[in-house]
mmCIF file of C-alpha atoms in Angstrom:
data_model
loop_
_atom_site.group_PDB
_atom_site.id
_atom_site.type_symbol
_atom_site.label_atom_id
_atom_site.label_comp_id
_atom_site.label_asym_id
_atom_site.label_seq_id
_atom_site.Cartn_x
_atom_site.Cartn_y
_atom_site.Cartn_z
ATOM 1 C CA MET A 1 109.079 16.984 48.076
ATOM 2 C CA SER A 2 106.950 18.940 45.627
ATOM 3 C CA GLU A 3 108.645 21.797 43.652
ATOM 4 C CA GLN A 4 107.598 25.360 44.572
ATOM 5 C CA THR A 5 106.093 27.504 41.798
ATOM 6 C CA PRO A 6 107.221 31.118 41.595
ATOM 7 C CA ASP A 7 103.791 32.367 42.548
ATOM 8 C CA SER A 8 103.444 30.015 45.474
ATOM 9 C CA GLU A 9 102.443 31.653 48.694
ATOM 10 C CA ASN A 10 105.395 29.898 50.454
ATOM 11 C CA THR A 11 107.904 31.851 48.307
ATOM 12 C CA PRO A 12 110.202 33.778 50.743
ATOM 13 C CA VAL A 13 109.525 37.672 50.464
ATOM 14 C CA SER A 14 113.224 38.295 49.885
ATOM 15 C CA ASP A 15 113.087 36.501 46.633
ATOM 16 C CA ALA A 16 110.051 38.342 45.438
ATOM 17 C CA PRO A 17 110.684 40.414 42.312
ATOM 18 C CA VAL A 18 108.625 43.381 43.782
ATOM 19 C CA ALA A 19 109.921 43.851 47.309
ATOM 20 C CA VAL A 20 109.797 47.079 49.356
ATOM 21 C CA PRO A 21 110.361 50.004 46.862
ATOM 22 C CA PRO A 22 113.815 51.595 47.106
ATOM 23 C CA SER A 23 113.924 54.328 49.724
ATOM 24 C CA ASN A 24 114.712 57.942 48.790
ATOM 25 C CA PRO A 25 118.150 58.586 50.149
ATOM 26 C CA GLN A 26 117.530 62.387 49.918
ATOM 27 C CA ALA A 27 114.367 61.922 52.208
ATOM 28 C CA GLN A 28 116.376 59.727 54.692
ATOM 29 C CA GLN A 29 119.068 62.482 54.695
ATOM 30 C CA ARG A 30 116.380 65.138 55.497
ATOM 31 C CA GLN A 31 114.995 63.016 58.205
ATOM 32 C CA ARG A 32 118.286 62.554 59.926
ATOM 33 C CA ALA A 33 119.060 66.297 59.480
ATOM 34 C CA SER A 34 115.718 67.110 60.997
ATOM 35 C CA ALA A 35 116.109 64.681 63.874
ATOM 36 C CA LEU A 36 119.586 66.278 64.718
ATOM 37 C CA ALA A 37 118.109 69.736 64.638
ATOM 38 C CA GLN A 38 115.271 68.679 67.046
ATOM 39 C CA ALA A 39 117.746 67.025 69.300
ATOM 40 C CA LEU A 40 119.738 70.265 69.434
ATOM 41 C CA ARG A 41 116.566 72.125 70.292
ATOM 42 C CA ALA A 42 115.704 69.771 73.105
ATOM 43 C CA GLU A 43 119.303 70.178 74.523
ATOM 44 C CA LEU A 44 119.184 73.921 74.409
ATOM 45 C CA ARG A 45 115.858 74.032 76.270
ATOM 46 C CA LYS A 46 117.518 72.193 79.209
ATOM 47 C CA ALA A 47 119.683 75.191 79.801
ATOM 48 C CA VAL A 48 117.547 78.020 78.639
ATOM 49 C CA VAL A 49 114.114 77.959 80.380
ATOM 50 C CA GLY A 50 111.047 79.784 79.139
ATOM 51 C CA GLN A 51 112.502 81.045 75.749
ATOM 52 C CA SER A 52 111.272 78.229 73.297
ATOM 53 C CA ALA A 53 110.408 80.585 70.639
ATOM 54 C CA VAL A 54 113.839 82.385 70.729
ATOM 55 C CA ILE A 55 115.651 78.928 70.702
ATOM 56 C CA ASP A 56 113.757 78.056 67.497
ATOM 57 C CA ASP A 57 114.654 81.413 65.876
ATOM 58 C CA VAL A 58 118.376 80.903 66.740
ATOM 59 C CA LEU A 59 118.396 77.367 65.293
ATOM 60 C CA THR A 60 116.552 78.757 62.255
ATOM 61 C CA ALA A 61 119.378 81.281 61.654
ATOM 62 C CA LEU A 62 122.090 78.573 62.252
ATOM 63 C CA ILE A 63 120.506 76.263 59.661
ATOM 64 C CA ALA A 64 119.902 79.156 57.259
ATOM 65 C CA GLY A 65 123.525 80.458 57.602
ATOM 66 C CA GLY A 66 122.443 83.863 58.988
ATOM 67 C CA HIS A 67 123.471 86.099 61.856
ATOM 68 C CA VAL A 68 121.236 86.916 64.910
ATOM 69 C CA LEU A 69 120.643 90.065 67.062
ATOM 70 C CA VAL A 70 118.978 89.360 70.372
ATOM 71 C CA GLU A 71 117.483 92.223 72.115
ATOM 72 C CA GLY A 72 116.294 92.178 75.771
ATOM 73 C CA VAL A 73 116.829 93.677 79.199
ATOM 74 C CA PRO A 74 119.696 92.221 81.263
ATOM 75 C CA GLY A 75 119.167 88.948 82.983
ATOM 76 C CA LEU A 76 116.834 87.262 80.501
ATOM 77 C CA GLY A 77 119.474 84.571 79.372
ATOM 78 C CA LYS A 78 120.679 86.206 76.091
ATOM 79 C CA THR A 79 124.332 85.363 76.664
ATOM 80 C CA LEU A 80 123.424 82.059 78.209
ATOM 81 C CA LEU A 81 121.650 80.925 75.239
ATOM 82 C CA VAL A 82 124.759 81.632 73.011
ATOM 83 C CA ARG A 83 127.003 79.787 75.658
ATOM 84 C CA ALA A 84 124.619 76.781 75.471
ATOM 85 C CA LEU A 85 124.670 76.622 71.662
ATOM 86 C CA ALA A 86 128.430 76.874 71.935
ATOM 87 C CA ARG A 87 128.438 74.037 74.266
ATOM 88 C CA CYS A 88 126.373 71.823 71.913
ATOM 89 C CA PHE A 89 128.588 72.769 68.984
ATOM 90 C CA GLY A 90 132.032 71.173 68.614
ATOM 91 C CA GLY A 91 133.579 74.071 66.604
ATOM 92 C CA GLU A 92 135.379 77.174 67.674
ATOM 93 C CA PHE A 93 133.643 79.835 69.882
ATOM 94 C CA ALA A 94 134.826 83.277 70.732
ATOM 95 C CA ARG A 95 133.305 86.113 72.870
ATOM 96 C CA ILE A 96 133.775 89.893 72.563
ATOM 97 C CA GLN A 97 132.491 92.107 75.321
ATOM 98 C CA PHE A 98 131.681 95.356 73.551
ATOM 99 C CA THR A 99 132.552 98.542 75.600
ATOM 100 C CA PRO A 100 132.936 102.202 74.689
ATOM 101 C CA ASP A 101 136.781 101.917 74.541
ATOM 102 C CA LEU A 102 136.856 98.847 72.234
ATOM 103 C CA MET A 103 138.739 99.423 69.133
ATOM 104 C CA PRO A 104 138.034 97.920 65.755
ATOM 105 C CA SER A 105 141.496 96.082 65.820
ATOM 106 C CA ASP A 106 140.442 94.366 69.054
ATOM 107 C CA VAL A 107 137.666 92.730 66.885
ATOM 108 C CA THR A 108 139.409 91.900 63.481
ATOM 109 C CA GLY A 109 143.062 91.739 64.594
ATOM 110 C CA HIS A 110 146.162 93.793 63.756
ATOM 111 C CA ALA A 111 149.777 93.625 62.670
ATOM 112 C CA VAL A 112 152.468 93.297 65.451
ATOM 113 C CA TYR A 113 156.167 93.795 64.994
ATOM 114 C CA ASP A 114 158.270 90.706 65.811
ATOM 115 C CA MET A 115 161.651 91.588 67.177
ATOM 116 C CA GLN A 116 163.254 88.397 66.506
ATOM 117 C CA SER A 117 162.408 88.236 62.738
ATOM 118 C CA GLU A 118 162.273 91.975 62.383
ATOM 119 C CA GLN A 119 159.029 91.550 60.464
ATOM 120 C CA PHE A 120 155.392 92.549 60.999
ATOM 121 C CA LYS A 121 153.117 89.517 61.792
ATOM 122 C CA LEU A 122 149.433 89.392 61.766
ATOM 123 C CA ARG A 123 147.626 88.640 64.896
ATOM 124 C CA LYS A 124 144.244 87.430 64.127
ATOM 125 C CA GLY A 125 141.358 88.888 66.130
ATOM 126 C CA PRO A 126 138.410 86.940 67.912
ATOM 127 C CA VAL A 127 136.385 87.091 64.645
ATOM 128 C CA PHE A 128 138.354 84.195 63.267
ATOM 129 C CA THR A 129 136.066 81.460 64.797
ATOM 130 C CA ASN A 130 132.784 79.631 63.960
ATOM 131 C CA LEU A 131 130.546 81.012 66.591
ATOM 132 C CA LEU A 132 131.161 84.708 67.599
ATOM 133 C CA LEU A 133 129.211 86.160 70.556
ATOM 134 C CA ALA A 134 129.175 89.918 70.271
ATOM 135 C CA ASP A 135 127.873 90.827 73.893
ATOM 136 C CA GLU A 136 126.181 94.049 74.285
ATOM 137 C CA ILE A 137 127.098 95.144 70.783
ATOM 138 C CA ASN A 138 125.416 98.579 71.134
ATOM 139 C CA ARG A 139 127.778 99.570 74.138
ATOM 140 C CA ALA A 140 130.473 100.226 71.474
ATOM 141 C CA PRO A 141 130.566 103.290 69.099
ATOM 142 C CA ALA A 142 129.808 103.025 65.323
ATOM 143 C CA LYS A 143 133.416 102.577 64.311
ATOM 144 C CA THR A 144 133.927 99.438 66.333
ATOM 145 C CA GLN A 145 130.540 98.108 65.270
ATOM 146 C CA ALA A 146 131.525 98.627 61.697
ATOM 147 C CA ALA A 147 134.569 96.223 62.140
ATOM 148 C CA LEU A 148 131.932 93.424 61.781
ATOM 149 C CA LEU A 149 130.425 94.627 58.515
ATOM 150 C CA GLU A 150 132.912 92.864 56.030
ATOM 151 C CA VAL A 151 133.106 89.685 57.920
ATOM 152 C CA MET A 152 129.374 89.269 58.399
ATOM 153 C CA GLN A 153 128.655 89.715 54.655
ATOM 154 C CA GLU A 154 131.673 88.324 52.908
ATOM 155 C CA ARG A 155 133.078 85.866 55.542
ATOM 156 C CA GLN A 156 136.517 87.400 55.319
ATOM 157 C CA VAL A 157 138.586 90.140 57.050
ATOM 158 C CA THR A 158 140.973 92.478 55.335
ATOM 159 C CA LEU A 159 144.123 92.871 57.358
ATOM 160 C CA GLU A 160 147.166 94.849 56.204
ATOM 161 C CA GLY A 161 145.737 94.659 52.519
ATOM 162 C CA ARG A 162 145.250 90.880 52.731
ATOM 163 C CA ALA A 163 141.803 89.158 52.667
ATOM 164 C CA LEU A 164 141.718 86.364 55.182
ATOM 165 C CA ALA A 165 138.777 83.965 55.151
ATOM 166 C CA VAL A 166 137.223 82.945 58.468
ATOM 167 C CA PRO A 167 136.448 79.328 59.150
ATOM 168 C CA LEU A 168 133.094 78.023 58.013
ATOM 169 C CA PRO A 169 130.344 77.950 59.200
ATOM 170 C CA PHE A 170 130.608 81.424 60.637
ATOM 171 C CA MET A 171 127.779 82.982 62.672
ATOM 172 C CA VAL A 172 127.635 86.200 64.676
ATOM 173 C CA LEU A 173 125.176 86.139 67.563
ATOM 174 C CA ALA A 174 125.000 89.585 69.027
ATOM 175 C CA THR A 175 123.088 90.601 72.127
ATOM 176 C CA MET A 176 121.966 94.207 72.741
ATOM 177 C CA ASN A 177 120.225 96.235 75.379
ATOM 178 C CA PRO A 178 117.162 98.291 74.548
ATOM 179 C CA ILE A 179 118.102 101.602 73.081
ATOM 180 C CA GLU A 180 116.456 103.421 75.903
ATOM 181 C CA GLN A 181 119.027 102.232 78.257
ATOM 182 C CA GLU A 182 122.027 104.631 79.213
ATOM 183 C CA GLY A 183 125.373 104.266 77.528
ATOM 184 C CA THR A 184 124.112 102.599 74.342
ATOM 185 C CA TYR A 185 124.690 103.584 70.643
ATOM 186 C CA PRO A 186 122.272 102.871 67.883
ATOM 187 C CA LEU A 187 123.303 100.316 65.407
ATOM 188 C CA PRO A 188 123.723 101.741 61.812
ATOM 189 C CA GLU A 189 121.202 100.605 59.221
ATOM 190 C CA ALA A 190 123.822 98.792 57.139
ATOM 191 C CA GLU A 191 124.815 96.650 59.998
ATOM 192 C CA LEU A 192 121.327 95.936 61.092
ATOM 193 C CA ASP A 193 120.479 94.808 57.583
ATOM 194 C CA ARG A 194 123.350 92.213 57.695
ATOM 195 C CA PHE A 195 121.602 90.439 60.635
ATOM 196 C CA MET A 196 119.196 87.893 59.232
ATOM 197 C CA LEU A 197 116.906 87.863 62.358
ATOM 198 C CA LYS A 198 116.340 90.315 65.149
ATOM 199 C CA LEU A 199 114.819 88.542 68.197
ATOM 200 C CA ARG A 200 113.096 89.998 71.187
ATOM 201 C CA MET A 201 113.683 88.189 74.413
ATOM 202 C CA ASP A 202 110.916 88.743 76.894
ATOM 203 C CA TYR A 203 110.304 87.913 80.431
ATOM 204 C CA PRO A 204 109.324 84.257 81.150
ATOM 205 C CA ALA A 205 105.899 83.144 82.156
ATOM 206 C CA GLN A 206 105.310 82.739 85.830
ATOM 207 C CA ASP A 207 105.561 78.783 85.920
ATOM 208 C CA GLU A 208 108.793 79.013 83.763
ATOM 209 C CA GLU A 209 110.309 81.598 85.943
ATOM 210 C CA LEU A 210 109.514 79.479 88.985
ATOM 211 C CA SER A 211 111.180 76.470 87.315
ATOM 212 C CA MET A 212 114.193 78.485 86.470
ATOM 213 C CA VAL A 213 114.658 79.946 89.943
ATOM 214 C CA ARG A 214 114.329 76.477 91.465
ATOM 215 C CA GLN A 215 116.957 75.206 88.977
ATOM 216 C CA VAL A 216 119.497 78.021 89.483
ATOM 217 C CA THR A 217 119.180 78.157 93.328
ATOM 218 C CA ARG A 218 120.233 74.425 93.443
ATOM 219 C CA SER A 219 123.491 75.319 91.534
ATOM 220 C CA ALA A 220 126.701 76.190 93.328
ATOM 221 C CA LYS A 221 127.519 78.947 90.960
ATOM 222 C CA ALA A 222 125.517 81.852 92.391
ATOM 223 C CA ASP A 223 122.918 83.088 89.820
ATOM 224 C CA MET A 224 124.225 81.114 86.758
ATOM 225 C CA LEU A 225 122.505 78.343 84.902
ATOM 226 C CA GLU A 226 124.942 75.500 84.201
ATOM 227 C CA VAL A 227 125.689 74.714 80.478
ATOM 228 C CA SER A 228 128.567 72.044 81.313
ATOM 229 C CA PRO A 229 125.984 69.117 81.454
ATOM 230 C CA LEU A 230 124.884 69.765 77.855
ATOM 231 C CA ARG A 231 125.970 67.313 75.233
ATOM 232 C CA THR A 232 128.038 68.165 72.163
ATOM 233 C CA LEU A 233 125.719 67.052 69.373
ATOM 234 C CA LEU A 234 127.300 68.526 66.187
ATOM 235 C CA GLN A 235 130.582 69.523 64.539
ATOM 236 C CA ALA A 236 131.341 72.224 61.982
ATOM 237 C CA LYS A 237 130.870 69.751 59.125
ATOM 238 C CA ASP A 238 127.407 68.783 60.472
ATOM 239 C CA VAL A 239 126.261 72.463 60.527
ATOM 240 C CA LEU A 240 127.375 72.735 56.916
ATOM 241 C CA ALA A 241 125.543 69.654 55.926
ATOM 242 C CA LEU A 242 122.366 71.003 57.757
ATOM 243 C CA GLN A 243 122.721 74.301 55.741
ATOM 244 C CA LYS A 244 123.071 72.412 52.409
ATOM 245 C CA ILE A 245 120.135 70.144 53.067
ATOM 246 C CA ALA A 246 117.946 73.051 53.976
ATOM 247 C CA SER A 247 118.968 74.984 50.888
ATOM 248 C CA ASP A 248 117.801 72.077 48.748
ATOM 249 C CA LEU A 249 114.289 71.794 50.191
ATOM 250 C CA ALA A 250 111.531 72.134 47.746
ATOM 251 C CA LEU A 251 109.979 75.732 47.372
ATOM 252 C CA ASP A 252 106.971 76.348 45.273
ATOM 253 C CA ASP A 253 106.972 79.373 43.027
ATOM 254 C CA GLN A 254 103.820 80.652 44.728
ATOM 255 C CA VAL A 255 105.669 80.549 48.258
ATOM 256 C CA LEU A 256 108.619 82.453 46.745
ATOM 257 C CA ASP A 257 106.310 85.015 45.275
ATOM 258 C CA TYR A 258 104.620 85.355 48.714
ATOM 259 C CA ALA A 259 108.029 85.973 50.412
ATOM 260 C CA VAL A 260 108.828 88.711 47.897
ATOM 261 C CA ARG A 261 105.414 90.361 47.982
ATOM 262 C CA LEU A 262 105.725 90.612 51.906
ATOM 263 C CA ALA A 263 109.040 92.375 51.730
ATOM 264 C CA ARG A 264 107.822 94.624 48.881
ATOM 265 C CA ALA A 265 104.639 95.557 50.758
ATOM 266 C CA THR A 266 106.688 97.138 53.621
ATOM 267 C CA ARG A 267 107.910 99.713 51.110
ATOM 268 C CA SER A 268 104.504 101.265 50.555
ATOM 269 C CA TRP A 269 102.601 100.170 53.706
ATOM 270 C CA PRO A 270 100.935 103.096 55.644
ATOM 271 C CA GLY A 271 102.637 103.748 58.910
ATOM 272 C CA LEU A 272 106.074 102.609 57.664
ATOM 273 C CA ALA A 273 108.447 105.477 56.793
ATOM 274 C CA MET A 274 111.180 103.034 55.520
ATOM 275 C CA GLY A 275 110.590 99.600 53.920
ATOM 276 C CA ALA A 276 112.747 96.519 53.746
ATOM 277 C CA GLY A 277 115.305 95.921 50.996
ATOM 278 C CA PRO A 278 115.989 92.776 48.947
ATOM 279 C CA ARG A 279 117.988 91.112 51.661
ATOM 280 C CA ALA A 280 114.584 90.704 53.546
ATOM 281 C CA SER A 281 113.187 88.691 50.634
ATOM 282 C CA ILE A 282 116.345 86.497 50.644
ATOM 283 C CA ALA A 283 116.178 86.116 54.420
ATOM 284 C CA LEU A 284 112.531 85.219 54.397
ATOM 285 C CA VAL A 285 113.083 82.350 51.953
ATOM 286 C CA ARG A 286 116.257 81.053 53.706
ATOM 287 C CA GLY A 287 114.564 81.282 57.145
ATOM 288 C CA ALA A 288 111.550 79.452 55.800
ATOM 289 C CA ARG A 289 113.534 76.648 54.483
ATOM 290 C CA ALA A 290 115.289 76.239 57.768
ATOM 291 C CA ARG A 291 112.076 76.199 59.653
ATOM 292 C CA ALA A 292 110.614 73.578 57.373
ATOM 293 C CA LEU A 293 113.705 71.370 58.063
ATOM 294 C CA LEU A 294 113.305 72.002 61.818
ATOM 295 C CA ARG A 295 109.864 70.852 61.878
ATOM 296 C CA GLY A 296 110.672 67.826 59.737
ATOM 297 C CA GLY A 297 108.789 69.002 56.545
ATOM 298 C CA ASP A 298 109.703 67.902 52.877
ATOM 299 C CA PHE A 299 108.832 71.365 51.436
ATOM 300 C CA VAL A 300 108.315 74.945 52.399
ATOM 301 C CA LEU A 301 104.798 76.099 53.364
ATOM 302 C CA PRO A 302 103.461 79.683 53.542
ATOM 303 C CA ASP A 303 103.405 79.311 57.371
ATOM 304 C CA ASP A 304 107.095 78.874 57.398
ATOM 305 C CA ILE A 305 107.451 82.207 55.664
ATOM 306 C CA LYS A 306 105.052 83.838 58.146
ATOM 307 C CA GLY A 307 106.629 82.282 61.113
ATOM 308 C CA CYS A 308 109.937 84.060 60.559
ATOM 309 C CA ALA A 309 108.586 87.196 59.011
ATOM 310 C CA LEU A 310 108.546 89.285 62.168
ATOM 311 C CA ALA A 311 112.138 88.498 63.071
ATOM 312 C CA VAL A 312 113.258 89.125 59.548
ATOM 313 C CA LEU A 313 111.493 92.527 58.981
ATOM 314 C CA ARG A 314 111.296 94.311 62.398
ATOM 315 C CA HIS A 315 114.796 95.751 62.242
ATOM 316 C CA ARG A 316 114.678 96.470 58.363
ATOM 317 C CA VAL A 317 111.711 98.921 58.636
ATOM 318 C CA ARG A 318 111.173 102.262 60.302
ATOM 319 C CA LEU A 319 107.906 103.246 61.881
ATOM 320 C CA ALA A 320 106.346 106.682 60.818
ATOM 321 C CA PRO A 321 106.681 109.396 63.477
ATOM 322 C CA GLU A 322 102.887 109.865 63.925
ATOM 323 C CA LEU A 323 102.371 106.064 64.710
ATOM 324 C CA ASP A 324 105.268 106.196 67.097
ATOM 325 C CA ILE A 325 103.536 109.190 68.911
ATOM 326 C CA GLU A 326 100.369 107.036 69.097
ATOM 327 C CA GLY A 327 102.386 104.287 70.962
ATOM 328 C CA LEU A 328 102.155 101.680 68.201
ATOM 329 C CA SER A 329 105.029 99.380 67.736
ATOM 330 C CA VAL A 330 106.795 98.141 64.682
ATOM 331 C CA ASP A 331 105.563 94.556 65.549
ATOM 332 C CA GLN A 332 101.965 95.643 65.594
ATOM 333 C CA VAL A 333 102.165 97.368 62.238
ATOM 334 C CA LEU A 334 104.018 94.297 60.725
ATOM 335 C CA GLN A 335 101.382 92.007 62.083
ATOM 336 C CA GLN A 336 98.643 93.968 60.333
ATOM 337 C CA LEU A 337 100.659 93.625 57.075
ATOM 338 C CA LEU A 338 100.978 89.839 57.663
ATOM 339 C CA ASP A 339 97.313 89.539 58.286
ATOM 340 C CA GLN A 340 96.326 91.496 55.204
ATOM 341 C CA VAL A 341 98.857 90.265 52.462
ATOM 342 C CA PRO A 342 97.055 87.028 51.111
ATOM 343 C CA ALA A 343 99.146 83.829 51.408
ATOM 344 C CA PRO A 344 99.002 81.111 48.745
ATOM 345 C CA ARG A 345 96.898 78.093 49.357
ATOM 346 C CA LEU A 346 98.856 74.970 48.455
#
């Protein structure tokens, strides 16, 4: 038998000195994270029909570690969306139904006197959870709404002089009815600013509503869509891993500058009486990184910034009275701003 030379064409590939180049573990990690986020999106779409854009925005906030305010008339599936997300998430979930008689202690917790030990014991409120649904948040007065301020910003609650941390990840998903409806209280600016995104849930398209009605009327549970068939796809540690991977995504300085320019432009834009603060710039960048991961990208594009700009800015600016009288909406003015502030070309 003749001896094979190293450069013989019969040499096995596995012995070749230049085999397949070593794969990038970070890229593999990103791909797995993106696949998980996309699987979660597909699962949520099974329960929430006709609200694809809102589902993407909620997942953006989850990956970015922010809070979400969802506005819409009753019956569009705001609460259903949050219940569906809780079903797909293996962590803790709590719900607070906000009413005019709800007290701050009903949200955060309070001290209770224990007769046996003759001592006061802290009873933690429903905010000590991973996903918190604040249902119809603007049905409660300002003092109760303010109970969420500390926990939303600092991920802790001060009870009886003690600072108690809430479990991570922590996310508030609040639903609200349009301000024009009776029995609602406007949310204070300080609280609005703590919500990373404000989403508007609109009526579904005709074919989507047809599909939804067909699906619901087959169910035995009156007018409810089922969330029980949904699979649990991720645990608390998986959400924290997604947030870490998203925060490490590459971001060009030009894209960062674009996010800051958009937020700053609102402060001097004609037609806006009040502009967005620095939290808006931060939210734009965090949201863009999350959107980039959700679409499977390796770095952030200007379109990722633009894609979440309306949801980030609409609750942080105030329309000038003269435009309000003319019937213009905040979204229309912000869309003009997005069209006119030049985006970088990468």
